[in-house]
PDB file of C-alpha atoms and ligand atoms in Angstrom:
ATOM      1  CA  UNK A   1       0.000   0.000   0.000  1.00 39.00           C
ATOM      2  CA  UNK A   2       1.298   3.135  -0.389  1.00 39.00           C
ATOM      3  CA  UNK A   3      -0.079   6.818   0.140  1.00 38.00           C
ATOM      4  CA  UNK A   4      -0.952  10.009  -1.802  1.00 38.00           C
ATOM      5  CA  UNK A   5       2.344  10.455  -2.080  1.00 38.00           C
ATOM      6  CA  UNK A   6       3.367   7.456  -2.879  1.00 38.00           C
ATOM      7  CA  UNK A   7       5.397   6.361  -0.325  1.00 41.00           C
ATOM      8  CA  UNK A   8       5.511   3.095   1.392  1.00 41.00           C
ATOM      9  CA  UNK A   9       2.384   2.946   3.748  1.00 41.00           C
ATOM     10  CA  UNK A  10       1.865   0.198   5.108  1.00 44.00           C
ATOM     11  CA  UNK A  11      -0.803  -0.565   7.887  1.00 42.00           C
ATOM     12  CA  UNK A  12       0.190  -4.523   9.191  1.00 48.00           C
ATOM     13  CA  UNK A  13       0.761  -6.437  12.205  1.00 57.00           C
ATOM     14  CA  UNK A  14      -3.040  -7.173  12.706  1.00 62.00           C
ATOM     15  CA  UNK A  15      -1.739  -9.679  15.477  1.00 63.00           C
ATOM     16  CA  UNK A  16      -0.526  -6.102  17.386  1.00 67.00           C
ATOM     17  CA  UNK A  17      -3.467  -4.646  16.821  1.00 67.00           C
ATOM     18  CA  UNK A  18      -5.868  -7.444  17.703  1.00 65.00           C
ATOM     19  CA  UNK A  19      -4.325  -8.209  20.747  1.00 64.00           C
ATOM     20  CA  UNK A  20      -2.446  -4.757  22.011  1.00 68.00           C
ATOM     21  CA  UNK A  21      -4.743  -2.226  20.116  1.00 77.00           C
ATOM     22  CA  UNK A  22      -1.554  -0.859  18.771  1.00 83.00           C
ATOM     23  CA  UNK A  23      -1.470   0.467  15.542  1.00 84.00           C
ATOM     24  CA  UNK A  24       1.682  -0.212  13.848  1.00 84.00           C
ATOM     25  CA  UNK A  25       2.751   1.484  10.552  1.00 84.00           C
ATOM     26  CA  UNK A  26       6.127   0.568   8.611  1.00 84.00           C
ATOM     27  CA  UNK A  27       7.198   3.520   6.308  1.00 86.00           C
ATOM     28  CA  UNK A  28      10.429   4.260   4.437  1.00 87.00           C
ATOM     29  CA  UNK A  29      12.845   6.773   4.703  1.00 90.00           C
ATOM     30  CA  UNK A  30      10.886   9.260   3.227  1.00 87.00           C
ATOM     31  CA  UNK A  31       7.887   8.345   4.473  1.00 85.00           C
ATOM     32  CA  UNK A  32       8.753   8.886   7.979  1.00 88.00           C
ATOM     33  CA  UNK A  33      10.412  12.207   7.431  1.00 88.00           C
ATOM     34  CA  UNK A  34       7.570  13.377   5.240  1.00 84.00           C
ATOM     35  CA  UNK A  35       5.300  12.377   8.147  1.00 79.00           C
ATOM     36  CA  UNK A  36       3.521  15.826   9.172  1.00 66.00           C
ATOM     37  CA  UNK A  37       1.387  16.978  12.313  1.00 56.00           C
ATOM     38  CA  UNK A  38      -2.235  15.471  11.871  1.00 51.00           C
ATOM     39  CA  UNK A  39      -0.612  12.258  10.180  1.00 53.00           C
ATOM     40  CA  UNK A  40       1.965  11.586  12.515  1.00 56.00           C
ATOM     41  CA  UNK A  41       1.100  14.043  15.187  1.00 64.00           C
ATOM     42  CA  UNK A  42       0.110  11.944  18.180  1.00 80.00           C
ATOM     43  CA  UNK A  43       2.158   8.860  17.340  1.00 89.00           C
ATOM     44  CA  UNK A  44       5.216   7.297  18.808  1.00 93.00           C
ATOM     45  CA  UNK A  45       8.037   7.311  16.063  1.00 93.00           C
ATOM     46  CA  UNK A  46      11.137   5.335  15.825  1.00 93.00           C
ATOM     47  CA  UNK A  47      13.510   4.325  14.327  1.00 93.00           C
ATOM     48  CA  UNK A  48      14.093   0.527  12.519  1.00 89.00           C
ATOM     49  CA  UNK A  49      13.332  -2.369  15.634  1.00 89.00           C
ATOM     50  CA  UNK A  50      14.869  -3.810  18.437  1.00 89.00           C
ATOM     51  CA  UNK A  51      15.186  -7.106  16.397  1.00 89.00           C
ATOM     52  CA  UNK A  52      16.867  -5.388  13.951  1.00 90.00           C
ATOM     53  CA  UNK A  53      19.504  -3.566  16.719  1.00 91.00           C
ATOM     54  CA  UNK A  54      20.022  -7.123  18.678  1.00 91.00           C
ATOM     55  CA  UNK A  55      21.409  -8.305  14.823  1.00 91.00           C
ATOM     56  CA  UNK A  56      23.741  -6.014  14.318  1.00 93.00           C
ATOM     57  CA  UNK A  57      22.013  -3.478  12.037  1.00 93.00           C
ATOM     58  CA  UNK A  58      24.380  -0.412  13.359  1.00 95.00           C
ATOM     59  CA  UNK A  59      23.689   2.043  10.806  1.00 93.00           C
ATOM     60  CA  UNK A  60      20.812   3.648  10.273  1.00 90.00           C
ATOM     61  CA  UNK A  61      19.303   6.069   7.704  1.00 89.00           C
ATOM     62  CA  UNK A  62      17.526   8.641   9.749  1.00 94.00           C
ATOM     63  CA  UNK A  63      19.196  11.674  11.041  1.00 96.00           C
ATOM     64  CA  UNK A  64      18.803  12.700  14.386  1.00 98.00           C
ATOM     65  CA  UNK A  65      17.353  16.104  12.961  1.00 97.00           C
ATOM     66  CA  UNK A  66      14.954  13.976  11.230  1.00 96.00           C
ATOM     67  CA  UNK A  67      14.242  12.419  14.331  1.00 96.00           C
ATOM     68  CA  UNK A  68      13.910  15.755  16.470  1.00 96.00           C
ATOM     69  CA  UNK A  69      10.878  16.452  13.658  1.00 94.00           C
ATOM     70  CA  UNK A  70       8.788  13.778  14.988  1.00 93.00           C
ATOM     71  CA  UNK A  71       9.336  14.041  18.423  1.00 95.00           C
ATOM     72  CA  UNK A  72      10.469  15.945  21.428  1.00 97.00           C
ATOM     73  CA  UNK A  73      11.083  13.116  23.730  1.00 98.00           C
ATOM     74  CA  UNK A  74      12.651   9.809  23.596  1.00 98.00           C
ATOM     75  CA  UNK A  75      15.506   7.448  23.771  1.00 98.00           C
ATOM     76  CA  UNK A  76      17.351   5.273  21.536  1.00 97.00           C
ATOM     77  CA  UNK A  77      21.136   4.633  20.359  1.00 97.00           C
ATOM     78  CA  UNK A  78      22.896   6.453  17.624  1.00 97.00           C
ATOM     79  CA  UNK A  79      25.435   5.481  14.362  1.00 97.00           C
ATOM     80  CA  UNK A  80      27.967   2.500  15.300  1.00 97.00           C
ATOM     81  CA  UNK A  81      25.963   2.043  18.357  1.00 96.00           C
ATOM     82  CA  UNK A  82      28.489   4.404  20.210  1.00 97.00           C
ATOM     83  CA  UNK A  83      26.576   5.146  22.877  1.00 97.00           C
ATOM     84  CA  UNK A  84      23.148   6.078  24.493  1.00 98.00           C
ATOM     85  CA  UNK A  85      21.110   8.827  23.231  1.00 98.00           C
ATOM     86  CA  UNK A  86      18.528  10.465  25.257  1.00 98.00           C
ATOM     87  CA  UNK A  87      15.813  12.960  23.650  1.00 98.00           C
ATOM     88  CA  UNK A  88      14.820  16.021  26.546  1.00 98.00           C
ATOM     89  CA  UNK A  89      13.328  18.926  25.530  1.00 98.00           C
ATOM     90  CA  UNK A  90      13.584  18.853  21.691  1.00 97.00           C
ATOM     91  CA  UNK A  91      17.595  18.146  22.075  1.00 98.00           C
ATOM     92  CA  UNK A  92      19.461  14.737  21.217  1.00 98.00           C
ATOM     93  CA  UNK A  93      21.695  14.254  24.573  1.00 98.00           C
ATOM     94  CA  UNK A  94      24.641  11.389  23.255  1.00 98.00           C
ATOM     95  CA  UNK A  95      26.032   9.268  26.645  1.00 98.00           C
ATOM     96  CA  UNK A  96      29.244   7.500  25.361  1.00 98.00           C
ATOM     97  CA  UNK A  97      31.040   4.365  27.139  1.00 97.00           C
ATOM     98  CA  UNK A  98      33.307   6.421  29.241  1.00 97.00           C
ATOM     99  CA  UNK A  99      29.656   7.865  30.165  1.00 97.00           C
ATOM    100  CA  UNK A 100      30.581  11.492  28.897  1.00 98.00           C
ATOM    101  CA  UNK A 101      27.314  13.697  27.851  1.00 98.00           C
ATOM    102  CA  UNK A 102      28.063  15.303  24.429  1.00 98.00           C
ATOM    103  CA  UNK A 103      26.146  16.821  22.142  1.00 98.00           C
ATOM    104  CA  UNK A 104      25.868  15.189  18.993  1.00 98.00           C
ATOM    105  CA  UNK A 105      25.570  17.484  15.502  1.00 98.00           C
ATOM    106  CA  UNK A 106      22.034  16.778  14.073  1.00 98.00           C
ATOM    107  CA  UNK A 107      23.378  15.414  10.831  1.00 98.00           C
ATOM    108  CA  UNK A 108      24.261  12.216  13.293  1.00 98.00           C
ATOM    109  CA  UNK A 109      22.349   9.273  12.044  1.00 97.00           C
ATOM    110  CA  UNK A 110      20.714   6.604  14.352  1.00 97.00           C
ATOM    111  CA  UNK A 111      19.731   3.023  13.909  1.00 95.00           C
ATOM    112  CA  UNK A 112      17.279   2.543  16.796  1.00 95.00           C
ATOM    113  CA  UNK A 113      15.519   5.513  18.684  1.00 97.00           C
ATOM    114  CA  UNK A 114      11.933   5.971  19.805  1.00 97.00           C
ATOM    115  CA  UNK A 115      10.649   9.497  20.477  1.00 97.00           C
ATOM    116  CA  UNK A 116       7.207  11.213  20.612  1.00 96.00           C
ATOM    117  CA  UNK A 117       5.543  14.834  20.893  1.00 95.00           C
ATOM    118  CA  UNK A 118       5.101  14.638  24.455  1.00 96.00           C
ATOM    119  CA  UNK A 119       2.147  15.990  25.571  1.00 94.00           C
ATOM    120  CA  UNK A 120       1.413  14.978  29.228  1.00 94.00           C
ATOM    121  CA  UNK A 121      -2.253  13.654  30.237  1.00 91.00           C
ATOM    122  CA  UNK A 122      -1.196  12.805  33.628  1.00 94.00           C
ATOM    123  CA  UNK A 123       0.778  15.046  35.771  1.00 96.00           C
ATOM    124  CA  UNK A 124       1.417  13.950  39.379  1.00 96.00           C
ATOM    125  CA  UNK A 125       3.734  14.322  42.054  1.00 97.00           C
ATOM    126  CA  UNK A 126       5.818  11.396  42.647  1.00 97.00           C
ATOM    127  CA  UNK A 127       6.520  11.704  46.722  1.00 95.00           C
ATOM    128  CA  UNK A 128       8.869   9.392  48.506  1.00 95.00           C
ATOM    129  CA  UNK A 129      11.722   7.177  48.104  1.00 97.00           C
ATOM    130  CA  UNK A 130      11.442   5.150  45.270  1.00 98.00           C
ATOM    131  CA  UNK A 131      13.879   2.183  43.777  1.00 98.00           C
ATOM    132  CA  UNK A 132      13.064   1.958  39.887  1.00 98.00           C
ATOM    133  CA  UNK A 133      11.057  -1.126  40.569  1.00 98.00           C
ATOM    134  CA  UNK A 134       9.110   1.005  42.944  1.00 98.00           C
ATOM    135  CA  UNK A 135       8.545   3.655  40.235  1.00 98.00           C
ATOM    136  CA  UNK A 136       7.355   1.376  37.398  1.00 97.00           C
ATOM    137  CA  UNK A 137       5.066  -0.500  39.741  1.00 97.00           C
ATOM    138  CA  UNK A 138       3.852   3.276  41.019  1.00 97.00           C
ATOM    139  CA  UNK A 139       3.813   4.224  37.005  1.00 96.00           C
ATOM    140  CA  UNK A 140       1.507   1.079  35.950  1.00 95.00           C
ATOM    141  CA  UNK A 141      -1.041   1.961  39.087  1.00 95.00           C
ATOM    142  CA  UNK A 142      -1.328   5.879  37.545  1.00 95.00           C
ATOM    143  CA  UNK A 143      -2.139   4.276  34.485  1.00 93.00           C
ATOM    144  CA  UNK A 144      -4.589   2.309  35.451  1.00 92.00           C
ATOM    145  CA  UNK A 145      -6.262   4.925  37.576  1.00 92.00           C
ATOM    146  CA  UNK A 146      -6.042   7.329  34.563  1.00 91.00           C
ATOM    147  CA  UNK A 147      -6.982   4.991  31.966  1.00 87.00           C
ATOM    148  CA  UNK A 148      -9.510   7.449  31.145  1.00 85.00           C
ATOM    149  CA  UNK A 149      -7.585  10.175  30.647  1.00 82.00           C
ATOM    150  CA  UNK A 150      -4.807   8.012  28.795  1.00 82.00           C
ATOM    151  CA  UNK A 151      -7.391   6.513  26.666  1.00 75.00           C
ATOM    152  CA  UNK A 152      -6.719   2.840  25.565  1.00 74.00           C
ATOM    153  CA  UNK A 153      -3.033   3.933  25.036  1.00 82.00           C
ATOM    154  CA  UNK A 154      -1.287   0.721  25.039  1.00 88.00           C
ATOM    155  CA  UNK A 155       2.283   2.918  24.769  1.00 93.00           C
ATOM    156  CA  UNK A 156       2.892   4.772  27.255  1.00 95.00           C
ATOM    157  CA  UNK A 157       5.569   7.773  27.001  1.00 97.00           C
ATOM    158  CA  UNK A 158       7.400   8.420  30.743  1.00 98.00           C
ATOM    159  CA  UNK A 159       8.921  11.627  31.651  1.00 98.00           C
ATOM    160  CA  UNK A 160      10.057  11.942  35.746  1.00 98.00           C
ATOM    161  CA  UNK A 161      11.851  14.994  36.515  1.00 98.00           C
ATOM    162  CA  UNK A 162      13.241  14.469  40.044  1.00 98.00           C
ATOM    163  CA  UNK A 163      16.216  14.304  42.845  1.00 98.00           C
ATOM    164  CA  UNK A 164      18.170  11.018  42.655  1.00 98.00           C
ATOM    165  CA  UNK A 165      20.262   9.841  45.307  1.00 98.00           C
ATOM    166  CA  UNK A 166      22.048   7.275  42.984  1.00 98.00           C
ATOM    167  CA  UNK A 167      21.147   6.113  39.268  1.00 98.00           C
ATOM    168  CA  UNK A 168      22.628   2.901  38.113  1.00 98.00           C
ATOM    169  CA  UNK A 169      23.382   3.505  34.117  1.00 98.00           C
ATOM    170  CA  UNK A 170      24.820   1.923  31.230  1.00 97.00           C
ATOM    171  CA  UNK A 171      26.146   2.582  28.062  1.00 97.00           C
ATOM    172  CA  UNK A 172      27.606   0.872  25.457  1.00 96.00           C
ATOM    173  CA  UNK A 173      30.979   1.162  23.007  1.00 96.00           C
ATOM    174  CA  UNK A 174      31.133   1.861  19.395  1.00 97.00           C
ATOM    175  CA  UNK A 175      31.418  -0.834  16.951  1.00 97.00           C
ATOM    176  CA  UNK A 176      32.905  -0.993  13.715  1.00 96.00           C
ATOM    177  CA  UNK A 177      31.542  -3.291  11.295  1.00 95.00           C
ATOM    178  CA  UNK A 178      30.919  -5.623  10.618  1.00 95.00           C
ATOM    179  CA  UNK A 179      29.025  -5.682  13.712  1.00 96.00           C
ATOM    180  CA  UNK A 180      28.686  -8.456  15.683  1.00 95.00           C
ATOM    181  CA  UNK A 181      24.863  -9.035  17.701  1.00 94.00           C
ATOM    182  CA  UNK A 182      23.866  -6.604  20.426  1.00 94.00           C
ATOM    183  CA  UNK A 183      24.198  -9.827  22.654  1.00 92.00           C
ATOM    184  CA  UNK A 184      27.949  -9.910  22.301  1.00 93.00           C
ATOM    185  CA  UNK A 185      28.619  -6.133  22.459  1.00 93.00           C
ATOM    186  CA  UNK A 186      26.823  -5.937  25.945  1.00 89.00           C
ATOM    187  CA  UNK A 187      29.430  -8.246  27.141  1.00 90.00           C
ATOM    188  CA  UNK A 188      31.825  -5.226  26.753  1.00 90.00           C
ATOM    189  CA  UNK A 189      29.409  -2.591  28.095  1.00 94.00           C
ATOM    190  CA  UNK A 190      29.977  -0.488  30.801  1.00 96.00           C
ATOM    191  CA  UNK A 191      28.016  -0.166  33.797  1.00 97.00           C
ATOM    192  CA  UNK A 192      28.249   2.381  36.394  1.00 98.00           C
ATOM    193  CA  UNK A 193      26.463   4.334  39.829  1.00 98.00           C
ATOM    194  CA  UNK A 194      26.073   7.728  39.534  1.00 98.00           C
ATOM    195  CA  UNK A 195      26.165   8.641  43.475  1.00 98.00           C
ATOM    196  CA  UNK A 196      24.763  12.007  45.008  1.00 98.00           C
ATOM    197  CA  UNK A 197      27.427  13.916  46.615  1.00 97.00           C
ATOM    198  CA  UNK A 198      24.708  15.684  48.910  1.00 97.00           C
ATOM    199  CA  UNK A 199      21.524  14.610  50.738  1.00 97.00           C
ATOM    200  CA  UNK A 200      19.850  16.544  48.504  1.00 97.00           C
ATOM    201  CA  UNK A 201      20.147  14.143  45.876  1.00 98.00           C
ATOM    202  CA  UNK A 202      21.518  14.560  41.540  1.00 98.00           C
ATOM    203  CA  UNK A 203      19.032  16.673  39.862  1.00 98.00           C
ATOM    204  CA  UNK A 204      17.528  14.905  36.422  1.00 98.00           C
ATOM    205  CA  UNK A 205      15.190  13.180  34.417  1.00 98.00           C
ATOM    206  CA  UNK A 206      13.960   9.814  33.494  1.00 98.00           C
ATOM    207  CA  UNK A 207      12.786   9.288  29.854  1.00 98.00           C
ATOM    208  CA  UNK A 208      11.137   6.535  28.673  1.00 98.00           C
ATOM    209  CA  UNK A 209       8.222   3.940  27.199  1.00 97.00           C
ATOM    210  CA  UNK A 210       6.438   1.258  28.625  1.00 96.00           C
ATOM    211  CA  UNK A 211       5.453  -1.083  25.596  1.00 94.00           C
ATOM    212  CA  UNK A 212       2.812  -3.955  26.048  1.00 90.00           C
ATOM    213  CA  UNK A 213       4.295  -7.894  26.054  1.00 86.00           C
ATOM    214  CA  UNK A 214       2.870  -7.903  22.409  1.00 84.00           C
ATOM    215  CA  UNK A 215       5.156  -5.328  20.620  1.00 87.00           C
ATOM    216  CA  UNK A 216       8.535  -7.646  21.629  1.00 85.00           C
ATOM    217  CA  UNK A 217      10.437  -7.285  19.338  1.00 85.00           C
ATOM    218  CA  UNK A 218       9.539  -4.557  17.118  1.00 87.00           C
ATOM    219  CA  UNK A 219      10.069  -2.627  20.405  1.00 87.00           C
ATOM    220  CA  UNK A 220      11.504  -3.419  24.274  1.00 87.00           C
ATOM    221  CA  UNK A 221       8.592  -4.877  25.974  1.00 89.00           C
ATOM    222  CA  UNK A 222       7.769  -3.219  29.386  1.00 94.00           C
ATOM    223  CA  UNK A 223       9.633  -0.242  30.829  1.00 96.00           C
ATOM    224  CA  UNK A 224      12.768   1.118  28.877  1.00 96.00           C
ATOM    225  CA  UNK A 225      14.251   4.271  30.659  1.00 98.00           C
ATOM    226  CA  UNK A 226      16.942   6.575  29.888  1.00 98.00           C
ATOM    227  CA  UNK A 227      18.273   9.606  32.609  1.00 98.00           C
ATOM    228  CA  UNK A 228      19.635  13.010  31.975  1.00 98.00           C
ATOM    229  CA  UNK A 229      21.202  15.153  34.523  1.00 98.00           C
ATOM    230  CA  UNK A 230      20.070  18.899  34.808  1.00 98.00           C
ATOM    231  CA  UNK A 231      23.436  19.854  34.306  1.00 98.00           C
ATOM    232  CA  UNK A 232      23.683  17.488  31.189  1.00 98.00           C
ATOM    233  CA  UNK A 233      27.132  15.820  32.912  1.00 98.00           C
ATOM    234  CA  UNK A 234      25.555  12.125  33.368  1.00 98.00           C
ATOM    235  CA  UNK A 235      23.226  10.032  31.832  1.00 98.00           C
ATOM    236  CA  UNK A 236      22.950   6.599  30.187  1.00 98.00           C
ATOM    237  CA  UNK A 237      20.491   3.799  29.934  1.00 98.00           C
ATOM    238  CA  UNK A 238      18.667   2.792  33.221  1.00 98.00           C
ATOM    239  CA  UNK A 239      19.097  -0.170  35.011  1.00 97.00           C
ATOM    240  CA  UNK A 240      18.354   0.797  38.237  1.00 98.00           C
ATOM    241  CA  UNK A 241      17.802   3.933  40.854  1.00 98.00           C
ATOM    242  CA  UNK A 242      16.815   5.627  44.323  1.00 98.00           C
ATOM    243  CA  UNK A 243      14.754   8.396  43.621  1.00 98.00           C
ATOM    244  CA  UNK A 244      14.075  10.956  46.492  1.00 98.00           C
ATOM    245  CA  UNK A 245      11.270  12.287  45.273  1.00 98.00           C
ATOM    246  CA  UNK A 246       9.624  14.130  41.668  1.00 98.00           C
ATOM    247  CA  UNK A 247       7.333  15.035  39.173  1.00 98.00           C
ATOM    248  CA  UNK A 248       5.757  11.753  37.316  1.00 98.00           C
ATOM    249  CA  UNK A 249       4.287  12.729  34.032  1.00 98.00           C
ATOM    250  CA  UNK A 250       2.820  10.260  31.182  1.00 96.00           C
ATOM    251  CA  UNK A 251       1.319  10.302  27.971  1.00 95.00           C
ATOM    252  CA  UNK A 252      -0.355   7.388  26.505  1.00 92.00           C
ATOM    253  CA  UNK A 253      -0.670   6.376  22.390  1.00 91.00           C
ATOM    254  CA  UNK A 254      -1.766   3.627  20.087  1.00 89.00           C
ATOM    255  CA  UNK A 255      -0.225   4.529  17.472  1.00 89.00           C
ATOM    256  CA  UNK A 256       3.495   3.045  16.674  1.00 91.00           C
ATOM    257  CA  UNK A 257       5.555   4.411  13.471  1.00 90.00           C
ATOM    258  CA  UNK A 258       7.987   2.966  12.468  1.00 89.00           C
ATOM    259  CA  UNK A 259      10.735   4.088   9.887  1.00 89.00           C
ATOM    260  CA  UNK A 260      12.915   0.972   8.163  1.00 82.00           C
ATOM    261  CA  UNK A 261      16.144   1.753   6.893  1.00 78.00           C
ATOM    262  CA  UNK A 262      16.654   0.065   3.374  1.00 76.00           C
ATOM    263  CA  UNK A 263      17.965  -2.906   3.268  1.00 74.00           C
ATOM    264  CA  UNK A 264      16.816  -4.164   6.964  1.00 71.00           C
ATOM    265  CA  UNK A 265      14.361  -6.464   7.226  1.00 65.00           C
ATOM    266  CA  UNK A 266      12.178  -5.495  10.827  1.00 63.00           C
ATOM    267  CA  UNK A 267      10.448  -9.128  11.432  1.00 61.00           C
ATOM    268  CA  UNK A 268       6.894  -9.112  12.963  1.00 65.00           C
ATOM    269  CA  UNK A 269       6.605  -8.732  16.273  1.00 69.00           C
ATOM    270  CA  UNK A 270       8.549 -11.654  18.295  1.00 68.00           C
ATOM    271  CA  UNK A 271       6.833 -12.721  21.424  1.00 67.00           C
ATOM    272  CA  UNK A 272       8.750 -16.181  21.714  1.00 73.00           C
ATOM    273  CA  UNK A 273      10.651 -16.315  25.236  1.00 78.00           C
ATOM    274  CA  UNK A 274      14.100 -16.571  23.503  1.00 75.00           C
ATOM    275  CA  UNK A 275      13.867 -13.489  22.059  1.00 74.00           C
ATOM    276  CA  UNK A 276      12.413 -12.396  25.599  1.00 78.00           C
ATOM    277  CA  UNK A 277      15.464 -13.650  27.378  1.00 79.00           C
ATOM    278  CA  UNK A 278      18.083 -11.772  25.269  1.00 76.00           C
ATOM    279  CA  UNK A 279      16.058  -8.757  25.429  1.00 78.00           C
ATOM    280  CA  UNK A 280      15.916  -9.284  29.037  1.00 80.00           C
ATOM    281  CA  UNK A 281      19.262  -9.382  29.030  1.00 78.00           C
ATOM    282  CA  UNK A 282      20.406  -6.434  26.684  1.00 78.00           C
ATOM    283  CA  UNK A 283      17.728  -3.982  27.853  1.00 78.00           C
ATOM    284  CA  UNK A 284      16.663  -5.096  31.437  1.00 68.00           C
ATOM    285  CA  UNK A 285      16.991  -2.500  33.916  1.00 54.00           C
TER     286      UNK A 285
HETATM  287 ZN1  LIG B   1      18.408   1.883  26.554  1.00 68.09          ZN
END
């Protein structure tokens, strides 16, 4: 199928949207870019799949100014896989190995990001200590209580601005091709704590999606979180944290666009518990 334009349209995964009402739409290159508000407005975009990422497909075709166009908000990896990107604000945040926070140009291309025009419907204070298992627990109990204000939003965008007394992040190294699996370059990742100096905790932000068990592997099933720092000196990918205290704000969606780089072929949505287990294992926090 294609559209008035005639690019590559596609409307597929009826298993998705049978079981997850998630709407899942596969578009080219210039398809995704030429998405505009009222098409694309309210929908999660990203960039190729996870299945894609855990098999080595490092380069992507989408710039992360083409990204920025489709969304303020997000998370994702960029070129080589050299790092962690995190989306705040309408700016692409890069967290390398030696988990330094640059800035990378917007020419920078990206093989696997997610981002969306964040628009919060729920907007509550998160009080309290909370470990991240305590937040995404706290996270799936707002949704529920706001499913009508959410809608039947089976994606659900995460923002948390708060004060951190330690994050536990991640990031990975650049590869040069050609590029083994994702499963062998976590094996050289590097994991660290990022530790308050004071009581009153590391100022920052969690960014993230929770995806329904259905979209595995087109997308990281459950919660995937990234942090920034207000002062932009740490972040990475999220595997664990103590929050103090913040501001918990979500957006919910069932729509899911997603931009495939020529040449990589995104398989339907993989719900078998192998690919569940290396996912686990690659993204878990
Ligand atoms: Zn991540």
């Amino acid at each position: 199928m294609s559209d008035h334009r005639g690019h590559q349209y596609h409307v597929v995964d009826e298993h998705l949207a049978a079981a997850a009402h998630l709407h899942l739409t596969r578009l080219d290159h210039d398809g995704f870019v030429g998405e505009r508000e009222g098409i694309g407005h309210h929908a999660v975009h990203q960039a190729s799949s996870i299945d894609a990422l855990l098999k080595g497909a490092y380069d992507g075709d989408l710039t992360l100014g083409e990204l920025l166009e489709q969304g303020d908000l997000g998370l994702g990896t960029v070129q080589a896989l050299d790092g962690e990107l995190v989306v705040l604000d309408g700016e692409c945040f890069q967290v390398t190995v030696d988990g330094t926070v640059h800035r990378p140009p917007r020419s920078m291309r990206t093989p696997f990001a997610v981002v969306c025009r964040f628009e919060a419907h729920v907007d509550e204070p998160l009080d309290g200590r909370h470990t991240l298992e305590a937040i995404t627990e706290r996270i799936d109990e707002v949704a529920r209580d706001h499913a009508g204000d959410l809608g039947p939003a089976p994606i659900l965008a995460v923002r948390i601005d708060g004060r951190f007394a330690e994050v536990d992040l991640r990031s990975v190294p650049r590869q040069t091709p050609p590029y083994p699996p994702l499963g062998d370059v976590v094996e050289h990742q590097h994991a660290w704590r990022a530790v308050a100096a004071d009581p009153v905790g590391i100022a920052g932000t969690l960014v993230g999606f929770r995806f329904p068990p259905e979209a595995q592997g087109v997308e990281v099933a459950g919660y995937h979180l990234h942090f920034l720092s207000e002062d932009r000196t740490i972040g990475g990918h999220v595997t664990g944290a103590d929050l103090l205290g913040g501001r918990l704000r979500l957006d919910g969606t069932t729509e899911l666009h997603l931009e495939v780089p020529a040449g990589v072929v995104v398989a339907d949505a993989d719900t078998s518990e192998a690919t569940a287990a290396v996912i686990r294992r690659v993204e878990g926090g």
